[in-house]
mmCIF file of C-alpha atoms in Angstrom:
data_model
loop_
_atom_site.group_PDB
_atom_site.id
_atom_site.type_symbol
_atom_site.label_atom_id
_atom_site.label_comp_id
_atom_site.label_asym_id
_atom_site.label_seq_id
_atom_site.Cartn_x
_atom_site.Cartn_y
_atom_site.Cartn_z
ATOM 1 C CA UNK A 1 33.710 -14.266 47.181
ATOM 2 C CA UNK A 2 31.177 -16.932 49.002
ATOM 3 C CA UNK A 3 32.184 -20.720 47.687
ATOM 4 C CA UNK A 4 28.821 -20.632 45.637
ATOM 5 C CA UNK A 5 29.384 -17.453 43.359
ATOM 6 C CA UNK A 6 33.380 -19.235 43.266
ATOM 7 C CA UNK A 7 31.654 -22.545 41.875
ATOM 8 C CA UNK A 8 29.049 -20.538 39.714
ATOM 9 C CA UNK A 9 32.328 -18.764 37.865
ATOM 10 C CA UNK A 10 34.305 -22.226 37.643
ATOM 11 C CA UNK A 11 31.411 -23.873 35.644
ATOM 12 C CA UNK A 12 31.078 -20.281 33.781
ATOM 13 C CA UNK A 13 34.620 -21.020 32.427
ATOM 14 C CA UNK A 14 34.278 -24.886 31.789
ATOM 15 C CA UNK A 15 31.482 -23.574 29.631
ATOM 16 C CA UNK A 16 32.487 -21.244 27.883
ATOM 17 C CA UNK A 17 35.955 -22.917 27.290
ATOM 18 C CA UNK A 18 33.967 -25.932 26.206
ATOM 19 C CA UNK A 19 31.495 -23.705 23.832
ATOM 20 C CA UNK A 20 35.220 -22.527 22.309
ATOM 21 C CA UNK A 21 36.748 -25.992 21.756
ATOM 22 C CA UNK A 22 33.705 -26.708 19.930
ATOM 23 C CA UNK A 23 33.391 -23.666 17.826
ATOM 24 C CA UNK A 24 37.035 -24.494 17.553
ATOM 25 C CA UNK A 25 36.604 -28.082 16.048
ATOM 26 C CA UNK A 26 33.428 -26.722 13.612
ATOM 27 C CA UNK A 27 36.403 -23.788 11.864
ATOM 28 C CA UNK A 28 38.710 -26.758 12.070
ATOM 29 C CA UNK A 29 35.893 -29.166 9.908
ATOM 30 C CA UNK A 30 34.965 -26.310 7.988
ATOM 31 C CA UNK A 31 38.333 -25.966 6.972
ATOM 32 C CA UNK A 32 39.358 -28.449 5.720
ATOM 33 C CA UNK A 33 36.075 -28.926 4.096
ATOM 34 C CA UNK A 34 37.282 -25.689 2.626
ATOM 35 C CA UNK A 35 40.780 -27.168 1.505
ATOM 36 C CA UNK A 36 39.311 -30.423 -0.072
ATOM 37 C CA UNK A 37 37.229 -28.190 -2.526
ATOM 38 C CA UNK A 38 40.311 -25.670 -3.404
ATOM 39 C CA UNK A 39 42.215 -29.225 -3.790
ATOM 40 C CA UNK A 40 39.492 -30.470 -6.224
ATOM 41 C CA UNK A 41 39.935 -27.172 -8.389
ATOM 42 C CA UNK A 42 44.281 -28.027 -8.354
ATOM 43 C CA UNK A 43 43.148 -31.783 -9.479
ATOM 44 C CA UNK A 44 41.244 -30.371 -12.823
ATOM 45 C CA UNK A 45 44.392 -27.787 -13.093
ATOM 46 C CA UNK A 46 47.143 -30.440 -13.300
ATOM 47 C CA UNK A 47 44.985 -32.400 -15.653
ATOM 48 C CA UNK A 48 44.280 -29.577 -17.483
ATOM 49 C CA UNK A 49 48.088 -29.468 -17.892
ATOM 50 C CA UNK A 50 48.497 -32.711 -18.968
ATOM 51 C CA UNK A 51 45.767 -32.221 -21.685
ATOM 52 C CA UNK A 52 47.037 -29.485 -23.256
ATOM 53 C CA UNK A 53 50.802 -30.463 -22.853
ATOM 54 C CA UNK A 54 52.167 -30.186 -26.612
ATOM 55 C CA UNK A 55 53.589 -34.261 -27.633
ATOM 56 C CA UNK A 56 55.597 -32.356 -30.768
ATOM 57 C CA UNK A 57 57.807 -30.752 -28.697
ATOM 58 C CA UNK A 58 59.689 -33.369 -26.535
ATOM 59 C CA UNK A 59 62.523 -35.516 -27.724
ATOM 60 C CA UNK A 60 61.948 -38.455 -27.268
ATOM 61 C CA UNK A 61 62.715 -41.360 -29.993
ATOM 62 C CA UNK A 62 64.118 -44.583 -30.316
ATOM 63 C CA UNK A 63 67.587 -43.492 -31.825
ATOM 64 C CA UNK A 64 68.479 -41.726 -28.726
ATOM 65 C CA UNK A 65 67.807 -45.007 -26.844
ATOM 66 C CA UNK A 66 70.048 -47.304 -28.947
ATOM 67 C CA UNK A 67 72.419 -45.683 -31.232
ATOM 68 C CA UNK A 68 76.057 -45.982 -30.133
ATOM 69 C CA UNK A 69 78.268 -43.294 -29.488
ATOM 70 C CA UNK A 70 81.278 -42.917 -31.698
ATOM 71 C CA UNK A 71 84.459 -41.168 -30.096
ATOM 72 C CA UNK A 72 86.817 -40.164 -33.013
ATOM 73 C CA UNK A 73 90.113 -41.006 -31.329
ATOM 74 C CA UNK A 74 92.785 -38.323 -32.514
ATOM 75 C CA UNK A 75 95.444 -39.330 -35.368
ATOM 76 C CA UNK A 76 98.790 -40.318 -34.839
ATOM 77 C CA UNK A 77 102.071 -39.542 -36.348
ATOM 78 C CA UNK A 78 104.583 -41.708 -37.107
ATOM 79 C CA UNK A 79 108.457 -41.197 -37.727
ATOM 80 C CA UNK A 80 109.504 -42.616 -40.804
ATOM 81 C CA UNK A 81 112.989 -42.508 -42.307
ATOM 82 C CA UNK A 82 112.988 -39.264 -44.454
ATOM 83 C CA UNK A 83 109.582 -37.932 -43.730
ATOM 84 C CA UNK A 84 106.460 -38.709 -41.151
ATOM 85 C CA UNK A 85 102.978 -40.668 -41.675
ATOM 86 C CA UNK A 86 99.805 -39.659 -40.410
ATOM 87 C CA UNK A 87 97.946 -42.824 -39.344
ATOM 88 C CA UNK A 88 94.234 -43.132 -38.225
ATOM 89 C CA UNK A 89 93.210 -44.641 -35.447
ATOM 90 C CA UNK A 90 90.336 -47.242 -35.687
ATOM 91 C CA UNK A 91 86.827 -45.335 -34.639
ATOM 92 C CA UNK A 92 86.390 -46.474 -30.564
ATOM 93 C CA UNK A 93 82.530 -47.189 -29.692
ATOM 94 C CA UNK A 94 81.184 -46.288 -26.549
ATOM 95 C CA UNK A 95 78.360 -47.747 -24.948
ATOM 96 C CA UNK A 96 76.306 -47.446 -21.862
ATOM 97 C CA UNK A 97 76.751 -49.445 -19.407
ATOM 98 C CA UNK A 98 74.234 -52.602 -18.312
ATOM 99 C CA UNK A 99 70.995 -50.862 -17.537
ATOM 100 C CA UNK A 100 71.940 -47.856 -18.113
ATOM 101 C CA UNK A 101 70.997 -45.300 -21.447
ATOM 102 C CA UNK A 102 71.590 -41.810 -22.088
ATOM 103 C CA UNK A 103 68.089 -40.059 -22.169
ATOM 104 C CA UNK A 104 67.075 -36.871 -21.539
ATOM 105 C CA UNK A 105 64.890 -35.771 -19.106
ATOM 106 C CA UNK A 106 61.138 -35.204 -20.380
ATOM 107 C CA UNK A 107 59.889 -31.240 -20.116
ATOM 108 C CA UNK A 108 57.410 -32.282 -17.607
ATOM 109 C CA UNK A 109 53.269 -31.920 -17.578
ATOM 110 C CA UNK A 110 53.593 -29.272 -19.627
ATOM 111 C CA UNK A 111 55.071 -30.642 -22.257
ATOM 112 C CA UNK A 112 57.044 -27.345 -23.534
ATOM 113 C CA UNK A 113 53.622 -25.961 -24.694
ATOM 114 C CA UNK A 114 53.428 -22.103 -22.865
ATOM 115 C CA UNK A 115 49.443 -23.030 -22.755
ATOM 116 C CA UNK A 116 49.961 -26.235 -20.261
ATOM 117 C CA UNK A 117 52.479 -24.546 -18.307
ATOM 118 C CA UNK A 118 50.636 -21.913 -17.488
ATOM 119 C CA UNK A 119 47.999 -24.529 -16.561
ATOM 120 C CA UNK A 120 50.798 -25.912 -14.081
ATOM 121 C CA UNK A 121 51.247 -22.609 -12.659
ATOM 122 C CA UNK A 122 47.932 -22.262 -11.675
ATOM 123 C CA UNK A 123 47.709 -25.868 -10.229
ATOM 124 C CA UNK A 124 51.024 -25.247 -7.984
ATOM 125 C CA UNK A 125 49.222 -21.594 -6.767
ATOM 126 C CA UNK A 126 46.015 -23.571 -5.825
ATOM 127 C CA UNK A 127 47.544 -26.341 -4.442
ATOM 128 C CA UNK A 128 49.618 -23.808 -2.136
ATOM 129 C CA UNK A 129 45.810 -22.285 -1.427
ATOM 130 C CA UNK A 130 44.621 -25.568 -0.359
ATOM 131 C CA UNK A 131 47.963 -26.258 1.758
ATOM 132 C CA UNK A 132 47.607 -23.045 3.573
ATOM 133 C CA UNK A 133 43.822 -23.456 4.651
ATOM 134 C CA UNK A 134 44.013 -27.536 5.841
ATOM 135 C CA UNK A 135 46.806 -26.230 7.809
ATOM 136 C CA UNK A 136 44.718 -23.375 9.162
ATOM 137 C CA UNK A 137 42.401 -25.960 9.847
ATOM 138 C CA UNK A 138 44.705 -28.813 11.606
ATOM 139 C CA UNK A 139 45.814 -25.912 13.788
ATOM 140 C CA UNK A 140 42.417 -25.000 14.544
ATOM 141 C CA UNK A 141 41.767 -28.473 15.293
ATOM 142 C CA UNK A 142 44.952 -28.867 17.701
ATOM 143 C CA UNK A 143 43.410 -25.246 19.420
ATOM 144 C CA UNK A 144 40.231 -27.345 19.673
ATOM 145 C CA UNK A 145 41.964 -29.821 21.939
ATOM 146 C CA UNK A 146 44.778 -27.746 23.216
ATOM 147 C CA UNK A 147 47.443 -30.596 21.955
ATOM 148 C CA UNK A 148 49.195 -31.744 18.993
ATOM 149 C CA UNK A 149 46.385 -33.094 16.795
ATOM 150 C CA UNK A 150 47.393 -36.484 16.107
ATOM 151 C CA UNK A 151 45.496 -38.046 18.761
ATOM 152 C CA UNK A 152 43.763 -40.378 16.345
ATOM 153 C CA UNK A 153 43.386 -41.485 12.961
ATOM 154 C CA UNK A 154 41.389 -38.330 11.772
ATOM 155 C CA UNK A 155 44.039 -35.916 13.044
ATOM 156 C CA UNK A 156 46.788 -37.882 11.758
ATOM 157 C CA UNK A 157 45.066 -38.291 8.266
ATOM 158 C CA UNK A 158 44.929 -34.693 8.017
ATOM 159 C CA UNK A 159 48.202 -33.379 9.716
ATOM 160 C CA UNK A 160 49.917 -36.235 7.397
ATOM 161 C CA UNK A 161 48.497 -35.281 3.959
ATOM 162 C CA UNK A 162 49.669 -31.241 4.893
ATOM 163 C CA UNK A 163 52.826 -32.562 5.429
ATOM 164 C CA UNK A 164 53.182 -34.701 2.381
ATOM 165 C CA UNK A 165 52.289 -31.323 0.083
ATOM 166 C CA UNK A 166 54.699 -29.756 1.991
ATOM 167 C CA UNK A 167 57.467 -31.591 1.411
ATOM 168 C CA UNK A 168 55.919 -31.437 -2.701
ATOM 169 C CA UNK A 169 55.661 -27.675 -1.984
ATOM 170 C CA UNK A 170 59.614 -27.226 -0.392
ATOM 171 C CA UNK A 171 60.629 -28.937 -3.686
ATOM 172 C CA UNK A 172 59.138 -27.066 -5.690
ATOM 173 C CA UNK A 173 60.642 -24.041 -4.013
ATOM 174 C CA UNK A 174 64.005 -25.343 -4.399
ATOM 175 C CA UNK A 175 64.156 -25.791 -7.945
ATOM 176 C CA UNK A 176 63.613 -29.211 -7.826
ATOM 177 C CA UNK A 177 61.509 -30.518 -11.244
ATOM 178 C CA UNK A 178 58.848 -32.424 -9.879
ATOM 179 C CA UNK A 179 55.761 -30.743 -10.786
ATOM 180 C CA UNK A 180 54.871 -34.105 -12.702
ATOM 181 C CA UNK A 181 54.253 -34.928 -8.929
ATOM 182 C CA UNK A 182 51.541 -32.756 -8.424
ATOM 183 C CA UNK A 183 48.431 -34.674 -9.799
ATOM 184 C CA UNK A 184 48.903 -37.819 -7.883
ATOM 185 C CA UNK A 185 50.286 -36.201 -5.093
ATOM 186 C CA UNK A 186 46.586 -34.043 -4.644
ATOM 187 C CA UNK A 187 44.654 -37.291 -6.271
ATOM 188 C CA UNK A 188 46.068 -38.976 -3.189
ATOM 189 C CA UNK A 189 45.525 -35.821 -0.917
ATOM 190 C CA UNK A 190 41.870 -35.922 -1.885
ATOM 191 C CA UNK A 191 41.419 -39.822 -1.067
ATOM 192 C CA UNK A 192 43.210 -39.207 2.226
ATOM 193 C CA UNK A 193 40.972 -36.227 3.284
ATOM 194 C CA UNK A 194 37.860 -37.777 2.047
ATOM 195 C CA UNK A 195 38.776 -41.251 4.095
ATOM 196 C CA UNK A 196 39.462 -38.740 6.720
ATOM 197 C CA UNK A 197 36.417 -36.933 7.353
ATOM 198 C CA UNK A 198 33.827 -39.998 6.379
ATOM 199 C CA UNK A 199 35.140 -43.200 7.853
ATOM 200 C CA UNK A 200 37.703 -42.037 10.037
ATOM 201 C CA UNK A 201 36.392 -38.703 11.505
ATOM 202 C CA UNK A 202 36.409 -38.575 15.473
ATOM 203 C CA UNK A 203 35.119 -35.609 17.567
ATOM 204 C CA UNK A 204 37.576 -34.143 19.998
ATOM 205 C CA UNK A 205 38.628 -35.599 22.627
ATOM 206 C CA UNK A 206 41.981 -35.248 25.088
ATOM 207 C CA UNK A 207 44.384 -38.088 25.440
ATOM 208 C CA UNK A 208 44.578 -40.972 27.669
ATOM 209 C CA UNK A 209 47.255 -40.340 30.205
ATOM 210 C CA UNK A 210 49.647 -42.626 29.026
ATOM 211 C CA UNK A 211 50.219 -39.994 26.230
ATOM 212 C CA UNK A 212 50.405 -36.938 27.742
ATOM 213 C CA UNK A 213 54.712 -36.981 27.349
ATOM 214 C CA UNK A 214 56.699 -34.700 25.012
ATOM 215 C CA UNK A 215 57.724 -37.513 22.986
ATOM 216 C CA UNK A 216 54.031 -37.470 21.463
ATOM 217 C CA UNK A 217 55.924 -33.793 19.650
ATOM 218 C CA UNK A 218 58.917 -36.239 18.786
ATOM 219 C CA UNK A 219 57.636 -39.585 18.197
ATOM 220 C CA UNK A 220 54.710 -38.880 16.231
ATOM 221 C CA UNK A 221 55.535 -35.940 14.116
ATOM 222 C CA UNK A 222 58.728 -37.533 12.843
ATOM 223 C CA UNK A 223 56.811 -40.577 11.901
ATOM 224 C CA UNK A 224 54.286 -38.321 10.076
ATOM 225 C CA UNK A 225 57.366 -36.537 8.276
ATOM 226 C CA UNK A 226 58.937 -39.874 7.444
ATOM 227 C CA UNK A 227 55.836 -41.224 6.026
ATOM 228 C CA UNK A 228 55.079 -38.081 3.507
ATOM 229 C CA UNK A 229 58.619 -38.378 2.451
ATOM 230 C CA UNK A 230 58.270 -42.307 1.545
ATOM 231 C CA UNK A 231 54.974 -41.369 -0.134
ATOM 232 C CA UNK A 232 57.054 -38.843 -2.453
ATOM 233 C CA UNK A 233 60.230 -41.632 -3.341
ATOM 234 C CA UNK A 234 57.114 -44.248 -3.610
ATOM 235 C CA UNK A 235 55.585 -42.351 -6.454
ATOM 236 C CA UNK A 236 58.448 -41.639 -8.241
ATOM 237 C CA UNK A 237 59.462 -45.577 -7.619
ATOM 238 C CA UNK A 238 56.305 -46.248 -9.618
ATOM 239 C CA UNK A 239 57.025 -43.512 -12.386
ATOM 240 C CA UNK A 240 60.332 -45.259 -12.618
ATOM 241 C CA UNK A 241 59.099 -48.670 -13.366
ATOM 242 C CA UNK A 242 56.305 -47.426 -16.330
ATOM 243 C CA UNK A 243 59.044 -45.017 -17.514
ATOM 244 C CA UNK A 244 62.041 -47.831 -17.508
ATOM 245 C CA UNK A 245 59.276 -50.119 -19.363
ATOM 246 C CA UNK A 246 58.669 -47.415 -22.138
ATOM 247 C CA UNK A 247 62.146 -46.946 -22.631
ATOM 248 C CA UNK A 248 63.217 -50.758 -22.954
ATOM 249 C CA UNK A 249 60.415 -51.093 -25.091
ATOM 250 C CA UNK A 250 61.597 -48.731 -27.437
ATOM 251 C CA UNK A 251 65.364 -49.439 -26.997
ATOM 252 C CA UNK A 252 63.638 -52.799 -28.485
ATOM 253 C CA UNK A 253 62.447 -51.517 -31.243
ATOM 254 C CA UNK A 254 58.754 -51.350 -30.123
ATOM 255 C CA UNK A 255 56.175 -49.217 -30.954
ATOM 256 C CA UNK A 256 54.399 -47.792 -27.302
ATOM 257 C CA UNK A 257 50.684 -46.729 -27.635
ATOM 258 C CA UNK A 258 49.698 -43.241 -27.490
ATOM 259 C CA UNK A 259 48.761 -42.656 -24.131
ATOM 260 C CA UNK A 260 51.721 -44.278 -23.135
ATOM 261 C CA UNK A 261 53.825 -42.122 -25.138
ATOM 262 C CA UNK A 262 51.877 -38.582 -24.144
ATOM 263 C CA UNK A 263 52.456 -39.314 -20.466
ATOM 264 C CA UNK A 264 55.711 -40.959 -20.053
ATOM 265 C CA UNK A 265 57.730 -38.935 -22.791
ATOM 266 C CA UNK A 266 57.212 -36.022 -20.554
ATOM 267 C CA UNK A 267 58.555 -37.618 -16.913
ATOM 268 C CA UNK A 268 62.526 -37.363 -16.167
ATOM 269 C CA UNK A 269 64.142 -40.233 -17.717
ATOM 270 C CA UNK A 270 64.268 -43.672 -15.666
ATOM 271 C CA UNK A 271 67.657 -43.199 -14.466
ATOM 272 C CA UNK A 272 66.324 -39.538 -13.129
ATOM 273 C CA UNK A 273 63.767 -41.235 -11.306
ATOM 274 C CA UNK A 274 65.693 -43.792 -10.311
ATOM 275 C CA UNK A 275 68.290 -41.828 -8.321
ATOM 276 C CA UNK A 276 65.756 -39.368 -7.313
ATOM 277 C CA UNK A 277 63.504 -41.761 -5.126
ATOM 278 C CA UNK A 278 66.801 -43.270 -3.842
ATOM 279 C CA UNK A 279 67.961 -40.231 -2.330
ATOM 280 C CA UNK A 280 64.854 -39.320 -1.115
ATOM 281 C CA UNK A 281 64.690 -42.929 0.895
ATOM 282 C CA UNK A 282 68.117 -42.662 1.758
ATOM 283 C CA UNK A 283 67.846 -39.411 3.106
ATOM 284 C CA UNK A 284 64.895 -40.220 5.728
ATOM 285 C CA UNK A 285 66.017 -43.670 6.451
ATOM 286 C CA UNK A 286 67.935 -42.275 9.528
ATOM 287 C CA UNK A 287 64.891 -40.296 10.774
ATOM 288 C CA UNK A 288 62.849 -43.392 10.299
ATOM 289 C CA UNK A 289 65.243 -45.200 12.363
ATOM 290 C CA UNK A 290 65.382 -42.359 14.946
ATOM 291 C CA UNK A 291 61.372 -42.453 14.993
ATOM 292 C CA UNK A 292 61.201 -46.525 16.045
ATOM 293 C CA UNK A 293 63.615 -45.723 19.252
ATOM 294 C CA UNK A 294 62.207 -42.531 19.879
ATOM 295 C CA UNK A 295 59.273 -44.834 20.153
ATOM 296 C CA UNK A 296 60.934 -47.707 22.591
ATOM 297 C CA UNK A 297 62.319 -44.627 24.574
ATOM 298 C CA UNK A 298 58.458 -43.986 25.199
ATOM 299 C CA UNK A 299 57.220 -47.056 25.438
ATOM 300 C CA UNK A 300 59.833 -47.368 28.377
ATOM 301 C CA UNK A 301 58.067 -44.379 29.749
ATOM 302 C CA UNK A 302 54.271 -44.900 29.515
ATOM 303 C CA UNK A 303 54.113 -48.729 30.113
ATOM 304 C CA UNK A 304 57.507 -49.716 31.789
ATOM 305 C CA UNK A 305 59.367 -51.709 28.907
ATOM 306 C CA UNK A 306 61.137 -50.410 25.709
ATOM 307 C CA UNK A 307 59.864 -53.113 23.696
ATOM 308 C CA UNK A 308 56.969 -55.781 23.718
ATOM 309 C CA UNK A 309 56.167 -56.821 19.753
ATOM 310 C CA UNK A 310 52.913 -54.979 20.187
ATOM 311 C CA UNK A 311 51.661 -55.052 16.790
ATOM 312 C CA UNK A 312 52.711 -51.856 15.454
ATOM 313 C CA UNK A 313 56.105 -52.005 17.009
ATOM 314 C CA UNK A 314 56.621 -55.141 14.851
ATOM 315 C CA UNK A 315 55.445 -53.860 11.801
ATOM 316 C CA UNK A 316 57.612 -50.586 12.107
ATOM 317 C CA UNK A 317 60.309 -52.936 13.071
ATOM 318 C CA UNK A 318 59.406 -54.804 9.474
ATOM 319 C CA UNK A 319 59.113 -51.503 7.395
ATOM 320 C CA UNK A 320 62.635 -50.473 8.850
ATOM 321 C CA UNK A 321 64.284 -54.089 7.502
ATOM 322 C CA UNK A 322 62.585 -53.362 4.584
ATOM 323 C CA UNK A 323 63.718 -49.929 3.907
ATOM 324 C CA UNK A 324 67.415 -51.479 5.322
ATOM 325 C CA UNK A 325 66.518 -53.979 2.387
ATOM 326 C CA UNK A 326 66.386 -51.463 -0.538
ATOM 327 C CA UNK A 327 69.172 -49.428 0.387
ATOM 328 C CA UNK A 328 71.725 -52.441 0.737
ATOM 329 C CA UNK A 329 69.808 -53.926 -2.779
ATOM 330 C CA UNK A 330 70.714 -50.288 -4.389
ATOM 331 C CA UNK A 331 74.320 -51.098 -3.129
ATOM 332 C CA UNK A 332 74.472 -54.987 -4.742
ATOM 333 C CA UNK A 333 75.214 -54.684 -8.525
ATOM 334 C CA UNK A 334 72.719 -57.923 -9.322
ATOM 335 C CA UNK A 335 69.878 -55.996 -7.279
ATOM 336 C CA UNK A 336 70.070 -52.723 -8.755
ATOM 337 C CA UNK A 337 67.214 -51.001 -10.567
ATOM 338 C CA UNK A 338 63.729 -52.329 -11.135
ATOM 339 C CA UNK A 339 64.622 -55.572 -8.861
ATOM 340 C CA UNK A 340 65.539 -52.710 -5.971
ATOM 341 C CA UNK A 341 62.300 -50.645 -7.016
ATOM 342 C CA UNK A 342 60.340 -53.941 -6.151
ATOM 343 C CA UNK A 343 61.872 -53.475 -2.806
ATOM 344 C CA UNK A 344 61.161 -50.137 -2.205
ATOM 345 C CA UNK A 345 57.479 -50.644 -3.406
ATOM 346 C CA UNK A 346 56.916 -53.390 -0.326
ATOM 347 C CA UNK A 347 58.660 -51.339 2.104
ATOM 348 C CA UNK A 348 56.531 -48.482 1.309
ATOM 349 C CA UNK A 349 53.362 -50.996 1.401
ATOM 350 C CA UNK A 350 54.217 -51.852 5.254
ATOM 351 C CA UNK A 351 54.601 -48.741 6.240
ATOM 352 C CA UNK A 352 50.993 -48.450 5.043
ATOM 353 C CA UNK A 353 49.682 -51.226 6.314
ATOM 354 C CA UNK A 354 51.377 -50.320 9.554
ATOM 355 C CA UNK A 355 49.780 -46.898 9.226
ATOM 356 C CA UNK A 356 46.171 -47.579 8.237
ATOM 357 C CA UNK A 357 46.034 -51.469 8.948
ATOM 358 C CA UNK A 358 47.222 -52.264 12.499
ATOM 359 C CA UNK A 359 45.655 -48.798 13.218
ATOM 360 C CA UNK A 360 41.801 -49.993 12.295
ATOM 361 C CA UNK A 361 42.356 -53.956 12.058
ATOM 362 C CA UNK A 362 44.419 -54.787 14.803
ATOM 363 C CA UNK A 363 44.701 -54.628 18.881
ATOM 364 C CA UNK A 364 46.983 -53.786 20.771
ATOM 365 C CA UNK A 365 48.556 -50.966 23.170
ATOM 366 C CA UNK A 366 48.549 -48.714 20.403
ATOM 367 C CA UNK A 367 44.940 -49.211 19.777
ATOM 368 C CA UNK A 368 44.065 -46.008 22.586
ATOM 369 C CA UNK A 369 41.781 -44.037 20.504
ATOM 370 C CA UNK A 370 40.434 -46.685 17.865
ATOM 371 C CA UNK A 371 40.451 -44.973 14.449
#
């Protein structure tokens, strides 16, 4: 073959591998186009569920909040000279202790009615529709580019909401009763995707060098798990204040309004909520801390030094004290409950501004593909 026809094929093949990534990148937009409008369809599901969610059937009154419980201690006999007596003991009162009250857990969106759960069911099946085609199209878009697709905001606005309904999705699967999750889990889905593909949308494009390591696979997608997981304990943070409000407010003898009632009657108690977002935070804490030196480790790699205060090393340095904050709080009797759920609430707010803030607002060496 004459070097002409040789360099005729070579630009053949940069076209038509460039025609591909682009075709590529339109499924991948197309996509998730696709995914935000079977997400839309799960938002008007779960409220559907919440609407027609029955308030008659749960449990849920002031008694249960603030009556003691009264242990009948067992009699005792007594030897007396020619016969016995059979004396009572005084009635022992149990109560809770500081903080804490024995309520059950709501039914959930549903509400007990067969109507609204079947509502749920249908939300959960389209939400699992939507998850499965934005993941179709993030892996589209990472064909488009022949990487991992978090090269830039866009790609890690989509590949992190995916995540974040999977790890809503794995729960679900494992029995876990957190379906009450669902509606602002996809409210916050749609948001994301919508910020994603009008303010932060960038075409494809390859990396700078600097990037091209195998701790982009490490680095980045544990910081993307890390951060869906922290969204989940975040929300149920937040349930856990409204829901530990309605309950002292009743244990008080007050009257909540409707609304109030409807919604929060229906969530797991506080203390459910409670210990639920703390295991979730304590569970990823050690994969958040594994994320910052898998970081350094790469840092020492690309630009010669583990550590330089570049803006988003400091602020993941601040979300990790923060985090390190909540968890010792949850361990300090005078810190526990909704003065630890402050905590968790401004750890979870750095790791956002980390994540959206030094990303679009701020310079530095991790600003290599602007948004």
């Amino acid at each position: 073959m004459n070097p002409a026809a040789a360099t005729d094929l070579a630009a053949t093949a940069t076209n038509l591998a460039a025609t591909t990534n682009e075709h590529l990148a339109n499924v991948s937009n197309t996509l998730i186009y696709s995914s935000m409008a079977v997400y839309t369809l799960a938002f008007f599901t779960y409220i559907a569920e919440w609407i027609f969610g029955s308030r008659s059937k749960v449990a849920r009154t002031a008694a249960a909040l603030t009556s003691p419980q009264k242990t009948a201690a067992p009699a005792v006999t007594v030897n007396k000279a020619g016969g016995t007596t059979v004396l009572e003991r005084p009635q022992v009162v149990t109560r809770s202790a500081s903080g804490a009250r024995d309520v059950p857990d709501g039914p959930g969106a549903h509400g007990g009615d067969v109507q609204g759960d079947l509502y749920g069911r249908i939300a959960v099946s389209l939400t699992v529709v939507a998850w499965a085609v934005e993941v179709a199209g993030v892996v589209s878009r990472a064909l488009s580019v022949q990487r991992a697709p978090w090269g830039n905001m866009y790609e890690f606005n989509i590949t992190f909401s995916t995540v974040a309904v999977t790890v809503y999705l794995v729960m679900l699967a494992l029995k876990k009763n957190i379906r009450w999750l669902g509606l602002p889990l996809v409210t916050t889905v749609l948001l994301d995707l919508g910020l994603a593909v009008t303010v932060l949308y960038t075409a494809s494009d390859q990396l700078v060098p600097a990037l091209h390591s195998y701790w982009l696979y490490i680095h980045v997608s544990t910081a993307i798990l890390c951060g869906a997981v922290f969204y989940v304990a975040a929300v149920a943070t937040l349930m856990y204040l409204f829901k530990d409000s309605y309950e002292n407010k009743l244990a008080s003898g007050g009257k909540p309004g409707r609304f109030a009632t409807s919604v929060l009657e229906r969530l797991p108690a506080s203390a459910t909520l409670d210990k639920f977002s703390y295991r979730v935070n304590a569970a990823v804490f050690p994969l958040w801390t594994f994320t910052i030196i898998a970081g350094a480790i790469w840092a020492g790699d690309a630009w010669g030094r583990y550590w330089g205060w570049d803006p988003k090393e400091t602020w993941a340095f601040i979300t990790w004290v923060a985090y390190a904050c909540y968890l010792h709080a949850r361990a300090t009797a005078g810190w526990k409950g909704r003065k630890a759920a402050y905590i968790a609430l401004i750890a979870f707010a750095c790791f956002l501004f980390n994540y959206y803030g030094v990303n679009i607002f701020v310079t530095g060496k991790h600003s290599y593909a602007g948004v």
